[in-house]
mmCIF file of C-alpha atoms in Angstrom:
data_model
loop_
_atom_site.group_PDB
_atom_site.id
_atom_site.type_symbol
_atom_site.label_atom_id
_atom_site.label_comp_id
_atom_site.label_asym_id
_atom_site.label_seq_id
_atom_site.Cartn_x
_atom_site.Cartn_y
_atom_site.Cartn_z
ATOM 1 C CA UNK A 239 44.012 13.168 62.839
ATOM 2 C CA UNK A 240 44.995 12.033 59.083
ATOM 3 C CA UNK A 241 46.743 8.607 59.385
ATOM 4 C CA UNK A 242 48.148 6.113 56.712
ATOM 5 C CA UNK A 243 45.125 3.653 57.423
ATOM 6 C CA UNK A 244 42.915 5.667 54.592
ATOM 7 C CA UNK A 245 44.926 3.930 52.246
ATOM 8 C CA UNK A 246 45.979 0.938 53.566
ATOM 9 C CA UNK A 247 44.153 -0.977 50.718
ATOM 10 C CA UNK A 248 46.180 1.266 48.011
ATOM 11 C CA UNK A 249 49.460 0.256 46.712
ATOM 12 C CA UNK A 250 53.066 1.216 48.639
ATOM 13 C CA UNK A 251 55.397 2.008 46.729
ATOM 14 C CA UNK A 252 57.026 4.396 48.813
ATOM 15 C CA UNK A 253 57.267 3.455 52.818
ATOM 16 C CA UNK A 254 55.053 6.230 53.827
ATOM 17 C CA UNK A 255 51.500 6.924 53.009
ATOM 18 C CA UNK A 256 50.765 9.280 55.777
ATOM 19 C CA UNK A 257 50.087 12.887 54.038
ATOM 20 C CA UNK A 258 50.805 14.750 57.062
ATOM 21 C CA UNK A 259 54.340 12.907 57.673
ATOM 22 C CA UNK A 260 54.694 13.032 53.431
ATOM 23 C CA UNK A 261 53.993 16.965 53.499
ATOM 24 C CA UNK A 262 56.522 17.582 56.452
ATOM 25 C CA UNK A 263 59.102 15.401 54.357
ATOM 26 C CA UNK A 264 58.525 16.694 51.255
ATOM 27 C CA UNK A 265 58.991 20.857 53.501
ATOM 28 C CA UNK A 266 62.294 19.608 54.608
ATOM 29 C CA UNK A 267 63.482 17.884 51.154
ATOM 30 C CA UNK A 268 63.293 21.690 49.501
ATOM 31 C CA UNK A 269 65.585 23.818 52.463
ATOM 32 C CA UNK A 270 68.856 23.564 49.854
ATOM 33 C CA UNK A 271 67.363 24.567 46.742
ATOM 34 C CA UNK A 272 64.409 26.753 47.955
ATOM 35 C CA UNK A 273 64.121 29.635 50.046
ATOM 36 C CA UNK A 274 62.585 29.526 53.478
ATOM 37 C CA UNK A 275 58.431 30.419 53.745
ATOM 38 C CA UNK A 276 56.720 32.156 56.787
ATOM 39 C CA UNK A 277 55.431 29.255 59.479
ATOM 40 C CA UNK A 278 51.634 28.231 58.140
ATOM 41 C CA UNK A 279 49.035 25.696 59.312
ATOM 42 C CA UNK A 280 47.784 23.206 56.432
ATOM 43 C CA UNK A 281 44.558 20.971 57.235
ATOM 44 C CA UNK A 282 44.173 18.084 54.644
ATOM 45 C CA UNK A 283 40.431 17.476 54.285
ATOM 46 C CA UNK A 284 39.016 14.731 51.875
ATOM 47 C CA UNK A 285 36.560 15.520 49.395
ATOM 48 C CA UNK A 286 32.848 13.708 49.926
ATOM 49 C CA UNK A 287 32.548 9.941 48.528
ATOM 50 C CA UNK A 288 29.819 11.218 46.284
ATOM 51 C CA UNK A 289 32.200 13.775 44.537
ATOM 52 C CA UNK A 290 35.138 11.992 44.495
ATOM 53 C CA UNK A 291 34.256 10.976 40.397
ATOM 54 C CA UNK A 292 33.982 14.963 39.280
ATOM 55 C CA UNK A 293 36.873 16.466 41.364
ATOM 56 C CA UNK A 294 40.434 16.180 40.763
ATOM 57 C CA UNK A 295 42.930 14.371 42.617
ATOM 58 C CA UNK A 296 43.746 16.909 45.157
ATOM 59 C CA UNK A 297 43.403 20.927 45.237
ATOM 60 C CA UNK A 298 44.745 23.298 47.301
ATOM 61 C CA UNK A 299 42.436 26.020 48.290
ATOM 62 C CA UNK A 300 43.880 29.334 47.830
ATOM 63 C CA UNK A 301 43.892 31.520 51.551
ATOM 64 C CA UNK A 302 41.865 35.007 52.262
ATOM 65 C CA UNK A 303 44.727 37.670 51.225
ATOM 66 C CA UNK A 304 44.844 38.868 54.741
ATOM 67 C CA UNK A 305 45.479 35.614 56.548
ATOM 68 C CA UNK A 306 47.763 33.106 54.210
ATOM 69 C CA UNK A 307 48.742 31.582 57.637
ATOM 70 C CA UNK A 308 45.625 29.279 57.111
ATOM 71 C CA UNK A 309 45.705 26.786 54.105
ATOM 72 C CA UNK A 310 43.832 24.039 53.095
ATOM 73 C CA UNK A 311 44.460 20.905 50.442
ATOM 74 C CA UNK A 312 41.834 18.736 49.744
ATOM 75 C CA UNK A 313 42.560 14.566 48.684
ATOM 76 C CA UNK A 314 40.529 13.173 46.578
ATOM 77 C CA UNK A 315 40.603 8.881 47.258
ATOM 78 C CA UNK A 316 38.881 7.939 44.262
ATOM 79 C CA UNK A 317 41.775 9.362 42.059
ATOM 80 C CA UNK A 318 44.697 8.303 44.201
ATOM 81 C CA UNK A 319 45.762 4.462 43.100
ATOM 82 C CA UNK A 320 48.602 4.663 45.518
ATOM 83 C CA UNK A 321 51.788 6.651 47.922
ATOM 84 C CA UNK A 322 53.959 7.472 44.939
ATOM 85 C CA UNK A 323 50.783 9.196 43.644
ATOM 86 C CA UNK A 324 50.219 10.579 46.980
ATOM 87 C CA UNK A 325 53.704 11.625 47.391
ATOM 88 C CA UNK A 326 54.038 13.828 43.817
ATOM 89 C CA UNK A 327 50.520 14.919 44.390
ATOM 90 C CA UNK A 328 50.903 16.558 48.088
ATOM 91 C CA UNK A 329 54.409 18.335 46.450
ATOM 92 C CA UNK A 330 52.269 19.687 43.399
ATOM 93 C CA UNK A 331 49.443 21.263 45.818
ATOM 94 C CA UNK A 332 51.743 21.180 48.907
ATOM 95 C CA UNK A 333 55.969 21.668 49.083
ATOM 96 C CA UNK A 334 56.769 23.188 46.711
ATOM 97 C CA UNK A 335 53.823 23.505 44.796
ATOM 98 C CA UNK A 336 50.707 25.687 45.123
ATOM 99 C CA UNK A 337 50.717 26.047 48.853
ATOM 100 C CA UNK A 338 54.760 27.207 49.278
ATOM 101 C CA UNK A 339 54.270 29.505 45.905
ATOM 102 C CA UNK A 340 51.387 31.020 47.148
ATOM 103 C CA UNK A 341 52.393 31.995 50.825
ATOM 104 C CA UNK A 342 55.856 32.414 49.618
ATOM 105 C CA UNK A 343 54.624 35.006 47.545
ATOM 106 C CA UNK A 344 52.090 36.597 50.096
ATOM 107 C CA UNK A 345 55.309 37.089 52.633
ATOM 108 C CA UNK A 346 56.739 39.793 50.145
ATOM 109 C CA UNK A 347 53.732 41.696 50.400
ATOM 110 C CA UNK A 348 52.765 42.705 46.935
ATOM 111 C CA UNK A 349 50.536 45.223 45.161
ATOM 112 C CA UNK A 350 47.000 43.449 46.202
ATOM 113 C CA UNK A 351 45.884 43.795 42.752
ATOM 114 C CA UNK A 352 48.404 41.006 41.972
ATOM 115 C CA UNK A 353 46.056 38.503 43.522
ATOM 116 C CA UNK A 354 43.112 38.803 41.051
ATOM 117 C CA UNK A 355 45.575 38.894 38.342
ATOM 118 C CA UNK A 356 45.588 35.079 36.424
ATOM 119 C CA UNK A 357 48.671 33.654 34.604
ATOM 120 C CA UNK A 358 47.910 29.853 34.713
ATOM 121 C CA UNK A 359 50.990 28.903 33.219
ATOM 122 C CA UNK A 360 52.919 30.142 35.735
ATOM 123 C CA UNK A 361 50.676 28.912 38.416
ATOM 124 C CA UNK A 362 50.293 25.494 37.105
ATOM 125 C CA UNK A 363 53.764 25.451 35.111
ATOM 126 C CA UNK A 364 55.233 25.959 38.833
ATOM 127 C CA UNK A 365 52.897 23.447 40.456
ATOM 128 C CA UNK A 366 54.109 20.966 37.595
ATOM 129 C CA UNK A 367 57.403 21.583 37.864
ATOM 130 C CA UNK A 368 57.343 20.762 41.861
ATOM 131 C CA UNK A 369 55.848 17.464 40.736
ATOM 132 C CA UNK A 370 58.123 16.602 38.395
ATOM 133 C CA UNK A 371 60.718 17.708 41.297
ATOM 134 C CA UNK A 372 59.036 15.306 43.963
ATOM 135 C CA UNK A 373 60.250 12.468 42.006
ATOM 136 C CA UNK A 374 63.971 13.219 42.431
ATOM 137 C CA UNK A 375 63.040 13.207 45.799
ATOM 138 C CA UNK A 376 61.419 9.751 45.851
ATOM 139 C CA UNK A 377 64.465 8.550 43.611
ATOM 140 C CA UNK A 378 66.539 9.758 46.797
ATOM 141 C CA UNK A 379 64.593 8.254 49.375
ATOM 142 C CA UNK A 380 65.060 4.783 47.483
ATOM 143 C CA UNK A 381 69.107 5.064 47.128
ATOM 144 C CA UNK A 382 69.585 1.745 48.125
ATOM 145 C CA UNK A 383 66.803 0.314 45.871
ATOM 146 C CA UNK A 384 67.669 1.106 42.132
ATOM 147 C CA UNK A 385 65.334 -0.639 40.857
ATOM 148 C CA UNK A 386 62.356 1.417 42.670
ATOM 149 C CA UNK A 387 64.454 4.324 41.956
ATOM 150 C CA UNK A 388 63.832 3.446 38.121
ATOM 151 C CA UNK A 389 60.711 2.750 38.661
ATOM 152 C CA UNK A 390 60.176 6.321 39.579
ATOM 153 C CA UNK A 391 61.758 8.074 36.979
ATOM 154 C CA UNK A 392 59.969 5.626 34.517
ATOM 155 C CA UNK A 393 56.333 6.695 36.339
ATOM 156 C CA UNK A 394 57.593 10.334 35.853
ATOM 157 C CA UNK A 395 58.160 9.953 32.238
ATOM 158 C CA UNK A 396 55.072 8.204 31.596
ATOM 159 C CA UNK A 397 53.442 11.137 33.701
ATOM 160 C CA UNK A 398 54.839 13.401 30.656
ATOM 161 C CA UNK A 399 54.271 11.606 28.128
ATOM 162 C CA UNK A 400 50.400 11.673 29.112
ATOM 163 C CA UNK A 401 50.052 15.366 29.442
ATOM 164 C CA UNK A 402 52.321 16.206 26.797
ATOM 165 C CA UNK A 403 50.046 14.277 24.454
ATOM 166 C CA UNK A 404 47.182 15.534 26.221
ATOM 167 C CA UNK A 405 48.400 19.354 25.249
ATOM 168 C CA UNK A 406 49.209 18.132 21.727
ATOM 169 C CA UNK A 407 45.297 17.168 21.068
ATOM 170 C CA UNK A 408 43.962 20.299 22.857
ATOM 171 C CA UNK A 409 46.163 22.308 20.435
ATOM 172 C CA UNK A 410 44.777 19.753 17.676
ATOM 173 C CA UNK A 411 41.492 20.351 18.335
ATOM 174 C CA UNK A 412 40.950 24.045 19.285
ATOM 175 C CA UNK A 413 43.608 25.380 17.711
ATOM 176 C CA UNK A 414 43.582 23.243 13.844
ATOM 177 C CA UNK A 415 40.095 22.239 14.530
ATOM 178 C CA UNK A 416 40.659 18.234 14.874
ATOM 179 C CA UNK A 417 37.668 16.279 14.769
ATOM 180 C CA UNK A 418 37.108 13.105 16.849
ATOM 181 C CA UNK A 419 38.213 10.725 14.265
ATOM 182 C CA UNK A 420 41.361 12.793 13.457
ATOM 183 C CA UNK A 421 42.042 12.302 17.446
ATOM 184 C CA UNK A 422 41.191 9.169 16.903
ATOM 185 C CA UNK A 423 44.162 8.936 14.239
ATOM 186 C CA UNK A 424 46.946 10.335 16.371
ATOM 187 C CA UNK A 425 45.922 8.537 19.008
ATOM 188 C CA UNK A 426 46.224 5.076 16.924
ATOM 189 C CA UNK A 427 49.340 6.269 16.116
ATOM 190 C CA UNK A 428 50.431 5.022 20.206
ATOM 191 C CA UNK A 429 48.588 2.229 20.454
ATOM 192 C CA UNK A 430 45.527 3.243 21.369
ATOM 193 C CA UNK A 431 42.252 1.971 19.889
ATOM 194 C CA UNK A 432 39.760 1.552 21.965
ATOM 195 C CA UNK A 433 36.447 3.566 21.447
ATOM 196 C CA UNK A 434 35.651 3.956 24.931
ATOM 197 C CA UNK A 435 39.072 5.477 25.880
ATOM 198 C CA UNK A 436 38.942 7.479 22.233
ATOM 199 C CA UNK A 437 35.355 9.231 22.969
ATOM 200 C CA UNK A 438 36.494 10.149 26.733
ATOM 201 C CA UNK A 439 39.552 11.946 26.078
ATOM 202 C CA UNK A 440 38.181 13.461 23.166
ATOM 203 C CA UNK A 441 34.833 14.681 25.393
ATOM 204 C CA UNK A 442 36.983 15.834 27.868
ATOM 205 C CA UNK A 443 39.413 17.998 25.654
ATOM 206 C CA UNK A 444 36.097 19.682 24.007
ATOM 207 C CA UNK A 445 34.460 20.266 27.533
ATOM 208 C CA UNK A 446 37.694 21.542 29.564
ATOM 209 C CA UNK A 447 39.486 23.436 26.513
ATOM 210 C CA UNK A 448 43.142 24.742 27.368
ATOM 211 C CA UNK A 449 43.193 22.716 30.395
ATOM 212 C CA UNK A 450 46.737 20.579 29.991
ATOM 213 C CA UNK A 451 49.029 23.432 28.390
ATOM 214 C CA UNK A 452 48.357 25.403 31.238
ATOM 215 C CA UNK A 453 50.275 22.193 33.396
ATOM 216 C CA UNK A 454 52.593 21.219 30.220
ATOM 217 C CA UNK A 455 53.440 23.956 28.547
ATOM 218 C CA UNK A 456 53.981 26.641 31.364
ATOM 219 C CA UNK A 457 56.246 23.290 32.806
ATOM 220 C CA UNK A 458 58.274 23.267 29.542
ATOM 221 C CA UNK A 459 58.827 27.463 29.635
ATOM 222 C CA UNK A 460 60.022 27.100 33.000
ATOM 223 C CA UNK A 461 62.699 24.487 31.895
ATOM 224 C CA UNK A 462 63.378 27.274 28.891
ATOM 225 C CA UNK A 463 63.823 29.987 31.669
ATOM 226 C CA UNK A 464 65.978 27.672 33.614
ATOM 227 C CA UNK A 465 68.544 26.907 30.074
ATOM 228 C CA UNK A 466 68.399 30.612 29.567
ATOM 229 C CA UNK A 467 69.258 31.578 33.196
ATOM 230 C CA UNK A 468 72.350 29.076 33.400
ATOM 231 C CA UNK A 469 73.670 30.834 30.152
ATOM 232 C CA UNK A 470 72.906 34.665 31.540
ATOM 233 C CA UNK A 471 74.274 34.007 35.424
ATOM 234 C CA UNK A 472 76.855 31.594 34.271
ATOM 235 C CA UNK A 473 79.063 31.259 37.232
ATOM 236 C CA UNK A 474 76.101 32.918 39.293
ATOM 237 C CA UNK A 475 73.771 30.157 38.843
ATOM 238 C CA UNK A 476 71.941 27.728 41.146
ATOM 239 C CA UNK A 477 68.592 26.170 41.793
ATOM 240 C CA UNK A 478 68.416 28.232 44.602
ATOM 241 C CA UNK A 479 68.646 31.488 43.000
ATOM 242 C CA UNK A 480 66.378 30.661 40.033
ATOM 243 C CA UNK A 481 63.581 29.480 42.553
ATOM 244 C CA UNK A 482 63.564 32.320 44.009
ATOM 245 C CA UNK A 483 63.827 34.555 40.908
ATOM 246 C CA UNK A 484 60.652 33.144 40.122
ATOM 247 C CA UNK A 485 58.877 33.263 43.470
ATOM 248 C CA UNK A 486 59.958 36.313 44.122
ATOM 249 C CA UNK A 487 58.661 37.784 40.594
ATOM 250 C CA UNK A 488 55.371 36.270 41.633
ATOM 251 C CA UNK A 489 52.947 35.380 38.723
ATOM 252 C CA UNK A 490 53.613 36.548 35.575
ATOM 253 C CA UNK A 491 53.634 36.130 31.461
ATOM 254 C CA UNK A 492 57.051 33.908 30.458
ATOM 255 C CA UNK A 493 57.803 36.893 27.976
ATOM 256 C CA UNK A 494 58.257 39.534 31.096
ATOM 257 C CA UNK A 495 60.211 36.696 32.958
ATOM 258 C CA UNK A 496 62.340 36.335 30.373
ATOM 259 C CA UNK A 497 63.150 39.729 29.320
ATOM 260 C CA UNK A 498 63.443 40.495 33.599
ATOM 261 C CA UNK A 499 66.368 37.660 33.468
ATOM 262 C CA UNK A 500 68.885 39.738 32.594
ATOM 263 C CA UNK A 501 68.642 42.205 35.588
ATOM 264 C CA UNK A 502 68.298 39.921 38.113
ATOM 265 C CA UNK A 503 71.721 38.524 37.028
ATOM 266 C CA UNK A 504 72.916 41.783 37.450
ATOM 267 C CA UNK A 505 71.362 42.497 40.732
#
């Protein structure tokens, strides 16, 4: 069984580190503004001590097309520094990230082709945008603390502000052909100098190329879709129906999102 004790030497700053308890609270924190999913079984596995420095912080393993009942996310300890981490991670490959997208999706039954089709701004842009989600729920759970409750929203912006920048020097770089000491530059520009941190960032960008505006950007045209949605359905509008506009649209380009707006307000 997964229990808390994995990361008892982490830090707590929520009261639960338990990722099977955190997963069935973050499933029950999205019933008003999401709608319901098929029942599924999720194992949480851990990723191998001597991969835990080339793997992300958690994945979720996308389910055989013919049995989405099964589903699998994978923790990575060496990248979790502690349960708020935990927390937004689990809603970004769990509720309602990857995971609830994904089987959502699978319930409707679509055109199989659909699931060899890749739009990994949606994908990601969704699993962001749960993230980003998870810490209004951890701002709720800490009502009676504002100060944690700050604390939160200030990790979230920080959270941003990283991949934002992130996104601005992959566009730098493969897009108006940056060098490393024109990263360098902007990065100076924030405050930060030092070589080490300089060459990594810049290695990575060059080795993973269009990695971050796949989280970032497809985040930021789901916010657009959002603004434009409130204008079309006016009156119409909630977080309910425009979660399920998009779930139920499955993955696809922003442009054919946008332009399928307008009927769905009319539906």
């Amino acid at each position: 069984s997964v229990t808390s004790d994995i990361f008892s030497s982490q830090g707590t700053l929520l009261s639960e580190s338990d990722p099977e308890k955190i997963l069935s609270t973050l499933s029950n924190k999205i019933t008003k503004d999401f709608p319901p999913y098929p029942q599924i079984h999720t194992q949480i596995k851990y990723v191998q001590k001597s991969m835990e420095d080339y793997l992300s912080p958690a994945f979720y393993m996308i389910p055989a097309i013919d049995n989405t009942s099964e589903n699998v996310i994978y923790i990575n300890n060496g990248h979790i520094t502690d349960n708020l981490s935990l927390f937004t991670t689990l809603a970004h490959e769990g509720y309602p990230g990857h995971l609830y997208q994904n089987v959502y999706y699978a319930s409707l039954h679509p055109n199989p082709i659909r699931c060899v089709l890749n739009y990994g701004g949606y994908t990601e842009g969704w699993a962001y945008y749960a993230e980003n989600l998870s810490y209004d729920y951890a701002r709720e759970m800490a009502v009676h603390n504002p100060h944690a409750a700050a604390y939160y929203e200030a990790c979230r912006l920080n959270r941003n502000l990283h991949l934002g920048l992130y996104s601005l020097l992959d566009i730098a770089i493969h897009y108006d052909g940056a060098s490393k000491e024109q990263v360098a530059g902007i990065l100076k520009t924030i405050g930060i100098t030092d070589p080490s941190s300089v060459d990594s960032v810049y290695a990575y960008l060059t080795e993973e190329p269009c990695s971050y505006p796949k989280y970032y950007v497809g985040y930021l045209e789901i916010l657009k879709l959002k603004e434009e949605a409130m204008v079309l359905w006016e009156k119409d509008f909630s977080l309910y129906r425009f979660h399920q506009f998009l779930l139920e649209k499955g993955p696809a380009d922003f442009q054919s999102l946008r332009e399928m707006l307008p009927l769905y307000a009319a539906s």
